[in-house]
Tab-separated table of C-alpha atoms in Angstrom:
chain	number	residue	atom	x	y	z
A	1	MET	CA	16.368	26.512	-8.837
A	2	THR	CA	17.652	23.859	-6.439
A	3	LEU	CA	18.985	20.820	-8.268
A	4	TRP	CA	18.304	17.213	-7.357
A	5	THR	CA	20.990	15.481	-5.307
A	6	GLU	CA	21.315	11.712	-5.420
A	7	VAL	CA	21.256	10.410	-1.850
A	8	ALA	CA	21.417	6.646	-2.419
A	9	ARG	CA	21.192	4.072	-5.170
A	10	HIS	CA	20.435	0.353	-5.222
A	11	ARG	CA	20.511	-2.244	-7.973
A	12	THR	CA	18.275	-5.256	-7.328
A	13	GLU	CA	19.161	-8.840	-8.163
A	14	SER	CA	16.873	-8.598	-11.194
A	15	GLY	CA	18.784	-5.568	-12.467
A	16	ASP	CA	16.290	-2.845	-11.532
A	17	GLN	CA	17.687	0.524	-10.473
A	18	ILE	CA	16.190	2.268	-7.439
A	19	ILE	CA	17.378	5.796	-6.688
A	20	LEU	CA	16.673	8.063	-3.732
A	21	ARG	CA	17.186	11.727	-4.512
A	22	GLN	CA	16.533	14.981	-2.679
A	23	ARG	CA	15.813	18.602	-3.612
A	24	GLY	CA	15.467	20.844	-0.590
A	25	ASN	CA	12.828	19.268	1.644
A	26	VAL	CA	11.537	16.989	-1.115
A	27	PHE	CA	12.565	13.326	-1.261
A	28	GLU	CA	11.798	11.153	-4.260
A	29	ILE	CA	12.318	7.464	-4.994
A	30	ARG	CA	12.657	6.507	-8.655
A	31	PHE	CA	12.433	3.000	-10.076
A	32	ASN	CA	14.151	2.420	-13.435
A	33	GLY	CA	13.946	6.142	-14.153
A	34	LEU	CA	10.268	6.527	-13.231
A	35	GLU	CA	8.990	8.307	-10.149
A	36	LEU	CA	7.713	5.720	-7.690
A	37	MET	CA	6.957	7.943	-4.694
A	38	SER	CA	7.766	11.262	-3.051
A	39	ASN	CA	6.690	13.282	-0.031
A	40	LEU	CA	4.822	15.679	-2.310
A	41	ASN	CA	1.113	14.955	-2.728
A	42	HIS	CA	1.133	12.160	-0.179
A	43	GLN	CA	-2.349	13.005	1.117
A	44	SER	CA	-3.893	9.999	-0.619
A	45	GLU	CA	-1.527	7.685	1.286
A	46	THR	CA	-2.628	9.380	4.504
A	47	MET	CA	-6.277	9.095	3.476
A	48	LEU	CA	-5.799	5.394	2.723
A	49	ALA	CA	-5.314	4.772	6.434
A	50	GLU	CA	-7.553	7.477	7.850
A	51	ARG	CA	-10.624	6.678	5.773
A	52	SER	CA	-10.113	2.954	6.256
A	53	ALA	CA	-10.108	3.444	10.022
A	54	ARG	CA	-13.225	5.619	9.868
A	55	LEU	CA	-15.061	3.162	7.628
A	56	TYR	CA	-14.138	0.221	9.833
A	57	GLY	CA	-15.623	2.129	12.718
A	58	GLY	CA	-14.442	0.126	15.700
A	59	PRO	CA	-11.101	-0.307	17.451
A	60	ALA	CA	-8.651	-2.268	15.293
A	61	ARG	CA	-5.992	-4.437	16.876
A	62	ARG	CA	-4.567	-6.290	13.870
A	63	VAL	CA	-3.788	-4.488	10.607
A	64	PHE	CA	-1.755	-5.459	7.540
A	65	ILE	CA	-0.153	-2.883	5.223
A	66	GLY	CA	1.328	-4.003	1.917
A	67	GLY	CA	4.111	-1.552	1.082
A	68	LEU	CA	6.062	0.741	3.410
A	69	GLY	CA	6.796	3.541	0.947
A	70	MET	CA	7.758	6.677	2.842
A	71	GLY	CA	5.740	5.642	5.864
A	72	PHE	CA	2.763	8.007	5.581
A	73	THR	CA	0.131	5.251	5.493
A	74	LEU	CA	1.795	3.479	8.414
A	75	ARG	CA	2.083	6.702	10.447
A	76	THR	CA	-1.600	7.511	10.045
A	77	MET	CA	-2.719	3.992	10.892
A	78	LEU	CA	-0.633	4.053	14.067
A	79	ASP	CA	-2.386	7.269	15.070
A	80	TRP	CA	-5.724	5.419	14.872
A	81	LEU	CA	-4.593	2.082	16.278
A	82	GLU	CA	-5.379	0.790	19.753
A	83	PRO	CA	-2.471	0.927	22.240
A	84	ASP	CA	-2.329	-2.872	22.264
A	85	GLY	CA	-2.777	-3.199	18.508
A	86	LYS	CA	-0.273	-4.354	15.922
A	87	VAL	CA	0.444	-3.309	12.351
A	88	THR	CA	2.263	-5.788	10.144
A	89	VAL	CA	3.895	-3.827	7.333
A	90	CYS	CA	5.468	-5.702	4.452
A	91	GLU	CA	8.154	-4.201	2.210
A	92	LEU	CA	9.880	-6.045	-0.616
A	93	VAL	CA	13.009	-3.870	-0.910
A	94	PRO	CA	15.245	-3.791	2.203
A	95	GLU	CA	16.907	-0.583	1.014
A	96	ILE	CA	13.611	1.319	1.248
A	97	ILE	CA	13.433	0.276	4.893
A	98	GLU	CA	17.017	1.445	5.421
A	99	TRP	CA	16.319	4.771	3.691
A	100	ASN	CA	13.303	5.274	5.953
A	101	ARG	CA	15.513	4.852	8.981
A	102	ARG	CA	18.481	6.867	7.732
A	103	HIS	CA	17.182	9.587	5.431
A	104	PHE	CA	13.485	10.487	5.492
A	105	GLY	CA	11.838	8.756	8.437
A	106	HIS	CA	11.336	12.155	10.080
A	107	LEU	CA	8.829	13.099	7.375
A	108	ALA	CA	6.260	10.694	8.862
A	109	GLY	CA	7.419	10.883	12.466
A	110	HIS	CA	9.650	7.781	12.381
A	111	PRO	CA	6.810	5.221	12.371
A	112	LEU	CA	9.197	2.243	12.277
A	113	ASN	CA	10.247	3.100	15.828
A	114	ASP	CA	6.759	2.348	17.143
A	115	ARG	CA	6.650	-0.861	19.218
A	116	ARG	CA	3.305	-1.799	17.605
A	117	VAL	CA	4.955	-2.277	14.194
A	118	GLU	CA	5.921	-5.731	12.951
A	119	LEU	CA	8.157	-5.308	9.904
A	120	ARG	CA	8.318	-8.088	7.317
A	121	VAL	CA	10.647	-8.122	4.306
A	122	GLY	CA	9.402	-10.030	1.280
A	123	ASP	CA	6.740	-10.323	-1.375
A	124	VAL	CA	3.467	-8.984	-0.006
A	125	LEU	CA	1.355	-11.910	-1.216
A	126	ASP	CA	3.782	-14.493	0.163
A	127	VAL	CA	3.727	-12.817	3.574
A	128	LEU	CA	-0.052	-12.449	3.517
A	129	ARG	CA	-0.653	-16.081	2.552
A	130	GLU	CA	1.672	-17.320	5.296
A	131	ALA	CA	-0.110	-15.286	7.959
A	132	SER	CA	-2.284	-16.999	10.548
A	133	GLY	CA	-5.638	-15.664	11.643
A	134	GLY	CA	-7.453	-12.700	10.185
A	135	TYR	CA	-6.763	-8.983	9.897
A	136	GLU	CA	-9.395	-6.381	10.649
A	137	MET	CA	-7.922	-4.135	7.986
A	138	ILE	CA	-5.701	-4.909	4.988
A	139	LEU	CA	-4.305	-1.882	3.168
A	140	MET	CA	-2.518	-2.335	-0.143
A	141	ASP	CA	-0.247	0.586	-1.003
A	142	THR	CA	1.950	-1.253	-3.481
A	143	ASP	CA	3.449	0.138	-6.697
A	144	ASN	CA	1.020	2.319	-8.708
A	145	GLY	CA	-1.995	0.162	-7.944
A	146	PRO	CA	-3.681	-2.164	-10.441
A	147	ASP	CA	-2.460	-0.382	-13.591
A	148	TYR	CA	0.948	0.744	-14.852
A	149	THR	CA	3.014	-1.137	-12.285
A	150	VAL	CA	6.722	-0.338	-12.432
A	151	ARG	CA	7.478	-3.864	-11.178
A	152	GLU	CA	5.588	-6.298	-13.386
A	153	THR	CA	5.135	-9.025	-10.782
A	154	ASN	CA	3.313	-6.598	-8.483
A	155	GLY	CA	0.340	-6.931	-10.805
A	156	ALA	CA	-0.461	-10.288	-9.177
A	157	ILE	CA	-1.700	-8.445	-6.097
A	158	TYR	CA	-4.580	-7.008	-8.103
A	159	GLU	CA	-5.416	-10.133	-10.111
A	160	ASN	CA	-7.964	-12.732	-8.998
A	161	PRO	CA	-5.519	-14.902	-6.961
A	162	GLY	CA	-4.206	-11.873	-5.078
A	163	LEU	CA	-7.687	-10.608	-4.301
A	164	ARG	CA	-8.673	-14.050	-3.036
A	165	SER	CA	-5.664	-14.012	-0.711
A	166	VAL	CA	-6.758	-10.643	0.659
A	167	TRP	CA	-10.324	-11.911	1.123
A	168	ASN	CA	-9.209	-15.070	2.912
A	169	ARG	CA	-6.993	-13.164	5.386
A	170	LEU	CA	-9.637	-10.520	6.085
A	171	ALA	CA	-11.591	-11.036	9.290
A	172	ALA	CA	-15.377	-11.104	9.192
A	173	GLY	CA	-16.595	-7.527	9.089
A	174	GLY	CA	-13.101	-6.413	8.094
A	175	LEU	CA	-12.118	-3.859	5.483
A	176	ALA	CA	-9.627	-4.020	2.612
A	177	ALA	CA	-8.379	-0.905	0.821
A	178	PHE	CA	-6.345	-0.578	-2.361
A	179	TRP	CA	-4.476	2.583	-3.349
A	180	SER	CA	-4.397	3.328	-7.079
A	181	ALA	CA	-2.893	6.030	-9.248
A	182	THR	CA	-5.641	5.454	-11.821
A	183	ILE	CA	-9.256	4.392	-12.175
A	184	SER	CA	-9.103	0.774	-13.335
A	185	ASP	CA	-12.179	-0.695	-15.022
A	186	GLU	CA	-10.618	-4.166	-15.128
A	187	PHE	CA	-9.803	-4.067	-11.430
A	188	GLU	CA	-13.354	-3.007	-10.636
A	189	GLU	CA	-14.637	-6.005	-12.579
A	190	ARG	CA	-12.423	-8.281	-10.470
A	191	LEU	CA	-13.689	-6.681	-7.267
A	192	ASP	CA	-17.218	-7.523	-8.416
A	193	GLN	CA	-16.322	-11.227	-8.444
A	194	LEU	CA	-15.921	-11.392	-4.661
A	195	PRO	CA	-18.904	-11.192	-2.279
A	196	TRP	CA	-17.812	-8.003	-0.568
A	197	CYS	CA	-19.286	-4.510	-0.812
A	198	TRP	CA	-16.899	-2.063	-2.417
A	199	HIS	CA	-16.711	1.535	-3.552
A	200	ARG	CA	-14.091	3.948	-4.902
A	201	GLU	CA	-13.127	7.315	-3.499
A	202	ASP	CA	-11.212	9.890	-5.562
A	203	ILE	CA	-8.663	11.997	-3.681
A	204	CYS	CA	-7.856	15.413	-5.166
A	205	LEU	CA	-4.158	16.236	-5.082
A	206	ASP	CA	-2.626	19.507	-3.949
A	207	GLY	CA	-1.303	21.963	-6.483
A	208	GLY	CA	-4.374	23.526	-8.009
A	209	ARG	CA	-5.013	20.981	-10.767
A	210	ALA	CA	-8.695	20.091	-10.818
A	211	ASP	CA	-7.997	16.935	-12.850
A	212	ALA	CA	-5.251	15.511	-10.598
A	213	PHE	CA	-6.482	12.608	-8.485
A	214	HIS	CA	-5.385	9.443	-6.785
A	215	HIS	CA	-7.950	6.772	-5.984
A	216	ILE	CA	-8.748	4.345	-3.169
A	217	TYR	CA	-10.899	1.244	-3.487
A	218	PHE	CA	-12.582	0.155	-0.234
A	219	ALA	CA	-14.087	-3.329	0.167
A	220	THR	CA	-15.909	-4.584	3.266
A	221	LYS	CA	-16.277	-8.269	4.083
A	222	PRO	CA	-19.712	-9.134	5.487
A	223	ALA	CA	-19.735	-10.131	9.139
A	224	ALA	CA	-21.819	-13.202	8.278
A	225	ASP	CA	-18.819	-14.782	6.531
A	226	ALA	CA	-16.967	-15.368	9.788
A	227	ALA	CA	-15.482	-18.734	8.840
A	228	SER	CA	-15.783	-18.707	5.068
A	229	GLU	CA	-12.924	-18.747	2.606
A	230	VAL	CA	-13.049	-18.328	-1.153
A	231	ALA	CA	-11.809	-21.535	-2.733
A	232	GLY	CA	-9.177	-21.670	-5.444
A	233	GLU	CA	-7.186	-18.563	-4.593
A	234	ASP	CA	-4.453	-19.702	-6.972
A	235	ALA	CA	-6.795	-20.095	-9.925
A	236	LEU	CA	-7.441	-17.373	-12.456
A	237	GLU	CA	-11.024	-18.345	-13.229
A	238	PRO	CA	-13.704	-15.974	-11.927
A	239	ILE	CA	-15.577	-17.038	-8.836
A	240	GLY	CA	-18.921	-18.534	-9.669
């Protein structure tokens, strides 16, 4: 059996350990000893972009992706994007960007080399709130989704204030999608509090396990809400 080889390691300012390791053609990023992502079973990341593009239906020229990961979501979105479109991809950890460029970018066809990509380094909600105008699609591929986040502060993305930020930066008729490792009843209740139409799709993973799934939540903003914003995006109270 081929053993894992550590390729790179980074310690964040908060003391978290991020490790990139490789075994044959498999790359894996671990966060504080837990698997965060790998190029095995990445079909749900691909489906996050592909199904979002299909559901949106028309040509998209402005897309936001929260989380670079190994680049599979970004690669697929670029394949669907208009030639004059732009994808803003936000990644918190600069080392993951560097590892994409140096070690495993070939796995997704080096998407960071595409001229349509605008790369932002920082907290996804900070970058999203500072953005001007609206996005036709907002794809959140951050951490493990709403539940069991390996970085505690990432949970804010899936709480009421984070969802309001997504809503307010989504263009009328636009689509938001949230990748999740689990089905989250609490997250579904929060989605119900915004006036969009949403549904969940369950993506079966490779490997023969009938019970192995990842999940994607899709939410569409009605076209009639062209100029509307949900007030109080920094409040935790439900919308009413």
